[in-house]
């Protein structure tokens, strides 16, 4: 059974940093893109960052470009999101996802349960 488990969320003041981690298990993810989506209250889920299977291609939403950095672990079954210069509008539930074409699309085959990130002003 496939599991994606996020960690690292929490409460932080504006301007601060958090690092989210996602550990995937249950199959080989070396050929999958992985990424992060978020959903704020009353808003649709949006893709904010994604990375290709070999780490060579990344995608960032305009809202996080220059502040967030996505990376993959050497084993290819972990993905991280370093979030700097956090803003109150970054407050959301953050979801880890995996999909073969996740960099180019929003189609994910697997999802994590989500981790809450709250940025106070």
XYZ file of C-alpha atoms in Angstrom:
121
model
C 0.000 0.000 0.000
C 1.330 3.410 -0.958
C 1.763 6.049 1.717
C 2.929 9.641 1.508
C 3.541 11.144 4.920
C 4.203 14.835 5.390
C 5.923 16.435 8.358
C 7.342 19.798 9.345
C 4.254 21.976 9.385
C 3.463 24.297 12.235
C 3.035 27.872 13.361
C 5.591 30.491 12.382
C 5.745 34.267 12.354
C 5.775 36.194 9.124
C 9.271 36.326 7.686
C 10.179 33.011 9.226
C 11.026 29.666 7.665
C 9.768 26.104 7.709
C 10.928 22.942 6.006
C 8.351 20.378 4.969
C 9.303 16.766 4.377
C 7.427 13.990 2.633
C 8.357 10.338 2.867
C 6.834 7.982 0.318
C 6.613 4.221 0.680
C 4.867 1.229 -0.801
C 6.345 1.371 -4.290
C 9.276 2.744 -6.229
C 9.032 6.465 -6.890
C 12.210 6.850 -8.905
C 10.199 7.409 -12.107
C 7.632 9.731 -10.517
C 7.580 13.450 -10.247
C 6.818 14.687 -6.762
C 5.462 17.951 -5.557
C 3.548 20.093 -3.146
C 0.063 21.500 -3.305
C -1.696 23.707 -0.795
C -5.255 24.580 0.039
C -6.243 27.622 2.041
C -9.694 27.945 3.635
C -12.299 28.751 1.019
C -9.863 28.347 -1.859
C -9.113 25.627 -4.362
C -6.106 23.373 -4.013
C -3.166 24.763 -5.995
C 0.112 23.283 -7.114
C 2.965 25.345 -5.763
C 6.077 23.299 -6.502
C 7.075 20.123 -8.286
C 10.256 18.289 -9.186
C 10.956 15.716 -11.863
C 11.973 12.123 -11.203
C 15.683 12.927 -11.431
C 15.501 16.359 -9.868
C 16.508 18.048 -13.086
C 13.316 19.991 -13.698
C 11.404 22.055 -11.179
C 8.209 24.061 -11.240
C 7.175 26.875 -8.916
C 3.971 28.846 -8.779
C 4.508 32.587 -9.115
C 3.231 33.077 -5.583
C 6.183 31.165 -4.079
C 8.937 31.642 -6.655
C 12.121 32.934 -5.070
C 10.976 32.031 -1.547
C 10.375 28.262 -1.678
C 12.776 25.553 -2.825
C 11.830 21.974 -3.648
C 14.330 19.122 -3.561
C 14.426 15.332 -3.533
C 16.362 12.957 -1.411
C 18.970 10.644 -2.907
C 16.656 7.665 -2.583
C 14.053 9.505 -4.707
C 11.261 8.587 -2.309
C 11.528 11.753 -0.247
C 10.769 15.318 -1.190
C 11.345 18.509 0.733
C 10.003 22.026 0.571
C 12.127 24.747 2.124
C 9.899 27.745 2.750
C 11.536 31.086 3.512
C 10.181 34.596 3.958
C 6.794 33.186 4.864
C 3.750 35.415 4.582
C 0.330 35.167 6.233
C -1.117 34.328 2.825
C 0.986 31.152 2.819
C -1.278 29.793 5.554
C -2.826 26.574 4.235
C -2.833 22.825 4.456
C 0.134 21.570 2.448
C -0.126 18.264 0.599
C 2.604 16.093 -0.811
C 1.814 14.384 -4.110
C 3.394 12.026 -6.614
C 2.603 11.607 -10.278
C 4.431 10.640 -13.427
C 3.802 14.027 -15.085
C 3.487 16.128 -11.981
C 5.862 18.857 -13.123
C 3.871 19.565 -16.297
C 0.387 18.793 -14.986
C -1.646 18.795 -11.786
C -2.410 15.091 -12.076
C -1.250 13.147 -9.055
C -1.553 9.430 -8.565
C -0.866 9.566 -4.846
C -1.541 12.096 -2.108
C -0.471 12.636 1.452
C -2.833 13.527 4.263
C -1.625 17.102 4.532
C 0.156 19.191 7.129
C -1.010 22.554 8.439
C 1.164 25.623 7.982
C 0.052 28.763 9.776
C 1.877 32.059 9.369
C 1.026 34.759 11.872
C 1.376 38.447 11.104
